[in-house]
Amino acid sequence: ARVWSCLPGRDAVKRAGGWDIAWPILLKPFLDGTADVVIRDLQADAAVFTGEVSFGSGSGQVRVSSPDGLPLAIDKGGFLTPMFGDRDQQRIETLLDGCQHALAILAELEVPAFLAFGCLLGAVRDGRLIGHDNDADLVYLASASHPVDVILESLRFERAFRERGWSTRRMSGGDFKLLLDPPEAQGEIDVFAGFYRGKTLYSIPSFGAAVSPKSLLPLSTVVLEGRELTAPADSGRLLTASYGPRWRTPDPTFKFAPSRRTKRVLVGFLRGERRHQRYWDDFYKLHADGVPRNPSAYAEHLVEHADGPMSVVDIGAGTGRDALYFARQGWRVLGCDYSRAGVKYAESWAADQGLAAEFRALNLYDMRDVLVSGASLARQGLDAVYARFLVHALEAEGRQNLWLVSRSVLRPLAGRLYLEFRTETTQHEYGEHFRQFVQPAVVIAELEHHGFEIEHCENGHGLAVHKDEDPRVCRITASVRKAQ
């Protein structure tokens, strides 16, 4: 069965004599044992390598499957998930029932909606679901073009589904998921808003093209796995705009490559920035249990020198190791993290220990989230903002928004901002990811610009020792200056 598809010119580094392609991080935990490996050239439709390969210990058989035995593969978004080609017919029928029901509800709401993207491609190509696809996509034509109105309409439609008993999950301002039961087995149905800006039709996740309304309306139908489902007036035109002129030729390596303009419209209007989020979601799904359970030395230092229990927000809480340590000391704690996988892990750990710490997601690259979260946190009367090993994991924009949130939360002279961050590169136990090593003088200048006063700063080794690592780190304590 297909597990992963890649394109050397896009996904690999050219080396002498060939290409160097790293295994996806989500596959690595499964790569222990032996496996029959086939590498195919899709253009030539020929196998270029066939043989038994030994991974890791070489003991046993490699099986890429869920705990209940369902085969898994890497999808075009980089997620490890069951694919249509590995699902039984009952699960396929459940998904198709859901699509028919969802399209009927959207018709009841008097909005034109149709099958789109992978499911439309499979229906037009050969009347079947694509084996390496994993969810169903529906697009409705929004009645408005202004982003606020597009978002409000999407929220209204989501409420309509929930009122009819559906479980949903909001993905962005312009799309939500309909969750089937259980979603891991039957899949999910994405409901995307399609809207016009001028002559260009846009839709989450990555679509932006000059598609005339005449190519969409009046609606037609296509047959998918024996079911008649609503489709655009000219499915071929929409598929060409989505996948290019060779859309009739199967290509499991395909990934959307939206223009800069399309990304700016969809990210700026509907989705918000998500840079580096995939790395952190994957990290906490795979490696959270390997993160130390004991608190960091900096957290212990804060508790030791505090006058008593405080109320604190831990931004960049990760697995919650420090936040839960504060909670065990009787502190009131809220943990925030970029990764929802990290948030879920911390919530589960807190529940297991019977601790009252709360956790929520916070995206420091999304100004809307920054402003809303800052206003919400400001009403909680917090004594401190704690951010350990966060500053060096942020790009400059995220760092400025960290100062903005902190400034919103803390009262003049009454609250403290506690920072610990790396200031130079070293070998890292957990491997490489984005890091921007900022010197203390830069951070201090930025904090002072945002109205902070530096109370303490130290920079050196011996502050954050972990196994064989002893990185140079900086610790800063700052408070908000009183307005003149």
Coordinates of N, CA and C in Angstrom, one line a residue, residues 188-290:
E188 N -13.8 13.0 7.4 CA -14.4 14.2 7.7 C -14.8 14.9 6.4
I189 N -15.8 15.9 6.6 CA -16.3 16.6 5.4 C -15.9 18.1 5.7
D190 N -15.1 18.6 4.8 CA -14.7 20.1 4.9 C -15.8 20.9 4.1
V191 N -16.3 21.9 4.8 CA -17.2 22.9 4.1 C -16.5 24.2 4.0
F192 N -16.2 24.5 2.7 CA -15.4 25.7 2.4 C -16.3 26.8 1.9
A193 N -16.0 28.1 2.3 CA -16.7 29.2 1.6 C -15.9 29.5 0.3
G194 N -16.6 29.7 -0.8 CA -16.0 30.2 -2.0 C -16.5 31.6 -2.2
F195 N -15.7 32.6 -2.4 CA -16.1 34.0 -2.5 C -15.3 34.7 -3.6
Y196 N -15.9 35.7 -4.2 CA -15.2 36.5 -5.2 C -14.6 37.8 -4.7
R197 N -13.4 38.1 -5.2 CA -12.8 39.4 -5.0 C -12.5 39.8 -6.4
G198 N -13.3 40.7 -7.0 CA -13.2 41.1 -8.4 C -13.6 39.9 -9.2
K199 N -12.8 39.5 -10.2 CA -13.1 38.3 -11.0 C -12.4 37.0 -10.5
T200 N -11.8 37.1 -9.3 CA -11.1 35.9 -8.8 C -11.9 35.2 -7.8
L201 N -12.1 33.9 -7.9 CA -12.7 33.1 -6.9 C -11.7 32.5 -6.0
Y202 N -12.0 32.7 -4.7 CA -11.1 32.2 -3.6 C -11.8 31.2 -2.8
S203 N -11.0 30.3 -2.2 CA -11.5 29.3 -1.2 C -10.4 28.8 -0.4
I204 N -10.6 28.6 0.9 CA -9.7 27.9 1.7 C -9.7 26.4 1.1
P205 N -8.6 25.7 1.1 CA -7.3 26.1 1.8 C -6.4 26.9 0.9
S206 N -6.4 26.7 -0.4 CA -5.3 27.3 -1.2 C -5.8 27.7 -2.6
F207 N -7.0 28.0 -2.8 CA -7.5 28.2 -4.1 C -7.8 29.6 -4.4
G208 N -7.3 30.1 -5.6 CA -7.5 31.4 -6.1 C -7.3 31.4 -7.6
A209 N -8.4 31.6 -8.4 CA -8.3 31.6 -9.8 C -9.4 32.4 -10.4
A210 N -9.2 32.8 -11.7 CA -10.2 33.5 -12.4 C -11.2 32.5 -13.0
V211 N -12.2 32.1 -12.2 CA -13.2 31.2 -12.6 C -14.5 32.0 -12.7
S212 N -15.1 32.0 -13.8 CA -16.4 32.8 -14.0 C -17.5 32.1 -13.3
P213 N -18.4 32.9 -12.8 CA -19.6 32.3 -12.1 C -20.4 31.4 -13.1
K214 N -20.3 31.6 -14.4 CA -20.9 30.7 -15.3 C -20.3 29.3 -15.3
S215 N -19.1 29.2 -14.8 CA -18.5 27.9 -14.7 C -19.0 27.1 -13.4
L216 N -19.7 27.9 -12.5 CA -20.2 27.3 -11.3 C -21.7 27.1 -11.3
L217 N -22.4 28.0 -11.9 CA -23.9 28.0 -11.9 C -24.4 28.0 -13.3
P218 N -25.6 27.4 -13.6 CA -26.4 26.6 -12.6 C -25.7 25.3 -12.3
L219 N -26.0 24.8 -11.1 CA -25.3 23.5 -10.7 C -25.7 22.3 -11.5
S220 N -24.8 21.4 -11.6 CA -25.0 20.1 -12.3 C -24.8 19.0 -11.3
T221 N -24.6 17.8 -11.8 CA -24.4 16.7 -10.9 C -23.3 15.8 -11.5
V222 N -22.6 15.0 -10.6 CA -21.7 14.0 -11.0 C -22.0 12.7 -10.2
V223 N -21.5 11.6 -10.6 CA -21.7 10.4 -9.9 C -20.4 9.9 -9.3
L224 N -20.5 9.7 -7.9 CA -19.3 9.3 -7.2 C -19.7 8.0 -6.4
E225 N -19.0 7.0 -6.7 CA -19.3 5.7 -6.1 C -20.7 5.3 -6.1
G226 N -21.4 5.6 -7.3 CA -22.8 5.3 -7.5 C -23.7 6.3 -6.9
R227 N -23.3 7.4 -6.3 CA -24.1 8.4 -5.7 C -24.1 9.6 -6.6
E228 N -25.3 10.2 -6.8 CA -25.4 11.4 -7.6 C -25.3 12.6 -6.6
L229 N -24.3 13.4 -6.9 CA -24.0 14.5 -6.0 C -23.9 15.8 -6.8
T230 N -24.2 16.9 -6.1 CA -24.2 18.3 -6.8 C -22.7 18.6 -7.2
A231 N -22.6 19.2 -8.4 CA -21.3 19.6 -8.9 C -21.4 21.0 -9.6
P232 N -20.3 21.6 -9.9 CA -20.3 22.9 -10.6 C -20.9 22.7 -12.0
A233 N -21.3 23.8 -12.7 CA -21.8 23.7 -14.0 C -20.7 23.1 -15.0
D234 N -19.5 23.6 -14.8 CA -18.4 23.1 -15.6 C -17.3 22.6 -14.7
S235 N -17.4 21.3 -14.4 CA -16.4 20.7 -13.4 C -15.0 20.7 -14.0
G236 N -14.8 20.5 -15.3 CA -13.5 20.6 -15.9 C -12.8 21.9 -15.7
R237 N -13.5 23.0 -15.8 CA -12.9 24.3 -15.7 C -12.4 24.5 -14.2
L238 N -13.2 24.0 -13.3 CA -12.8 24.2 -11.9 C -11.6 23.2 -11.6
L239 N -11.6 22.0 -12.1 CA -10.5 21.1 -11.9 C -9.2 21.6 -12.6
T240 N -9.3 22.2 -13.7 CA -8.1 22.8 -14.4 C -7.5 23.9 -13.5
A241 N -8.4 24.7 -13.0 CA -7.9 25.8 -12.1 C -7.3 25.3 -10.8
S242 N -7.8 24.2 -10.4 CA -7.3 23.6 -9.1 C -6.0 22.8 -9.2
Y243 N -6.0 22.0 -10.3 CA -4.9 21.0 -10.4 C -4.0 21.2 -11.7
G244 N -4.4 22.1 -12.6 CA -3.6 22.3 -13.8 C -4.2 21.4 -14.9
P245 N -3.7 21.6 -16.1 CA -4.3 21.0 -17.3 C -4.1 19.5 -17.4
R246 N -3.2 18.9 -16.5 CA -3.0 17.4 -16.5 C -3.8 16.8 -15.4
W247 N -4.9 17.4 -15.0 CA -5.7 16.8 -13.9 C -6.2 15.4 -14.1
R248 N -6.3 15.0 -15.3 CA -6.9 13.7 -15.6 C -5.8 12.6 -15.3
T249 N -4.6 12.9 -15.1 CA -3.5 12.0 -14.8 C -3.3 11.9 -13.3
P250 N -3.5 10.7 -12.7 CA -3.3 10.6 -11.2 C -1.9 11.0 -10.8
D251 N -1.8 11.8 -9.7 CA -0.5 12.3 -9.2 C -0.5 12.4 -7.7
P252 N -0.2 11.3 -7.0 CA -0.2 11.4 -5.5 C 0.8 12.3 -4.9
T253 N 1.8 12.8 -5.7 CA 2.7 13.8 -5.2 C 2.2 15.2 -5.2
F254 N 1.0 15.4 -5.7 CA 0.5 16.8 -6.0 C 0.4 17.5 -4.6
K255 N 0.8 18.8 -4.7 CA 0.5 19.7 -3.6 C 0.1 21.1 -4.2
F256 N -0.8 21.7 -3.5 CA -1.2 23.1 -4.0 C -0.1 24.0 -3.9
A257 N 0.1 24.9 -4.9 CA 1.1 25.9 -4.9 C 0.5 27.3 -5.1
P258 N -0.2 27.8 -4.2 CA -0.9 29.1 -4.4 C 0.0 30.3 -4.6
S259 N -0.5 31.2 -5.4 CA 0.3 32.4 -5.6 C 0.4 33.3 -4.4
R260 N 1.4 34.2 -4.4 CA 1.6 35.0 -3.2 C 0.3 35.8 -2.9
R261 N -0.4 36.3 -4.0 CA -1.6 37.0 -3.8 C -2.7 36.2 -3.1
T262 N -2.8 34.9 -3.6 CA -3.8 34.0 -3.0 C -3.5 33.8 -1.5
K263 N -2.3 33.5 -1.2 CA -1.9 33.3 0.2 C -2.2 34.5 1.1
R264 N -1.9 35.7 0.5 CA -2.2 36.9 1.3 C -3.7 37.1 1.6
V265 N -4.5 36.8 0.6 CA -5.9 37.0 0.7 C -6.5 36.0 1.7
L266 N -6.1 34.7 1.6 CA -6.7 33.7 2.4 C -6.1 33.7 3.8
V267 N -4.8 34.0 4.0 CA -4.2 34.1 5.3 C -4.7 35.3 6.0
G268 N -4.6 36.5 5.3 CA -4.9 37.7 5.9 C -6.4 37.9 6.2
F269 N -7.3 37.4 5.4 CA -8.7 37.5 5.6 C -9.3 36.5 6.5
L270 N -8.9 35.2 6.3 CA -9.7 34.1 6.9 C -8.9 33.2 7.9
R271 N -7.6 33.0 7.7 CA -7.0 31.9 8.4 C -6.0 32.4 9.4
G272 N -5.2 33.4 9.2 CA -4.2 33.8 10.1 C -2.9 33.0 9.8
E273 N -1.8 33.5 10.2 CA -0.5 32.9 10.0 C -0.4 31.6 10.8
R274 N 0.3 30.6 10.2 CA 0.5 29.3 10.9 C 1.9 28.8 10.7
R275 N 2.8 29.8 10.6 CA 4.2 29.3 10.3 C 4.8 28.5 11.4
H276 N 5.5 27.4 11.1 CA 6.1 26.5 12.0 C 5.1 25.7 12.8
Q277 N 3.8 25.9 12.7 CA 2.9 25.2 13.5 C 2.9 23.7 13.2
R278 N 3.1 23.3 12.0 CA 3.1 21.8 11.7 C 4.2 21.1 12.5
Y279 N 5.4 21.8 12.5 CA 6.5 21.2 13.3 C 6.1 20.9 14.7
W280 N 5.5 21.9 15.4 CA 5.2 21.7 16.8 C 4.1 20.8 17.0
D281 N 3.1 20.7 16.1 CA 2.1 19.7 16.3 C 2.6 18.3 16.2
D282 N 3.5 18.1 15.2 CA 4.1 16.8 15.0 C 5.0 16.5 16.2
F283 N 5.7 17.5 16.7 CA 6.6 17.2 17.8 C 5.9 16.7 19.0
Y284 N 4.8 17.4 19.4 CA 4.0 17.0 20.6 C 3.3 15.7 20.4
K285 N 2.9 15.4 19.2 CA 2.2 14.1 18.9 C 3.2 13.0 19.1
L286 N 4.5 13.2 18.7 CA 5.4 12.1 18.7 C 6.4 12.1 19.9
H287 N 6.7 13.2 20.4 CA 7.8 13.3 21.4 C 7.4 13.9 22.7
A288 N 6.2 14.2 23.0 CA 5.8 14.8 24.2 C 6.2 13.9 25.4
D289 N 6.0 12.6 25.3 CA 6.4 11.7 26.4 C 7.9 11.7 26.7
G290 N 8.7 12.2 25.8 CA 10.1 12.3 26.0 C 10.6 13.5 26.6

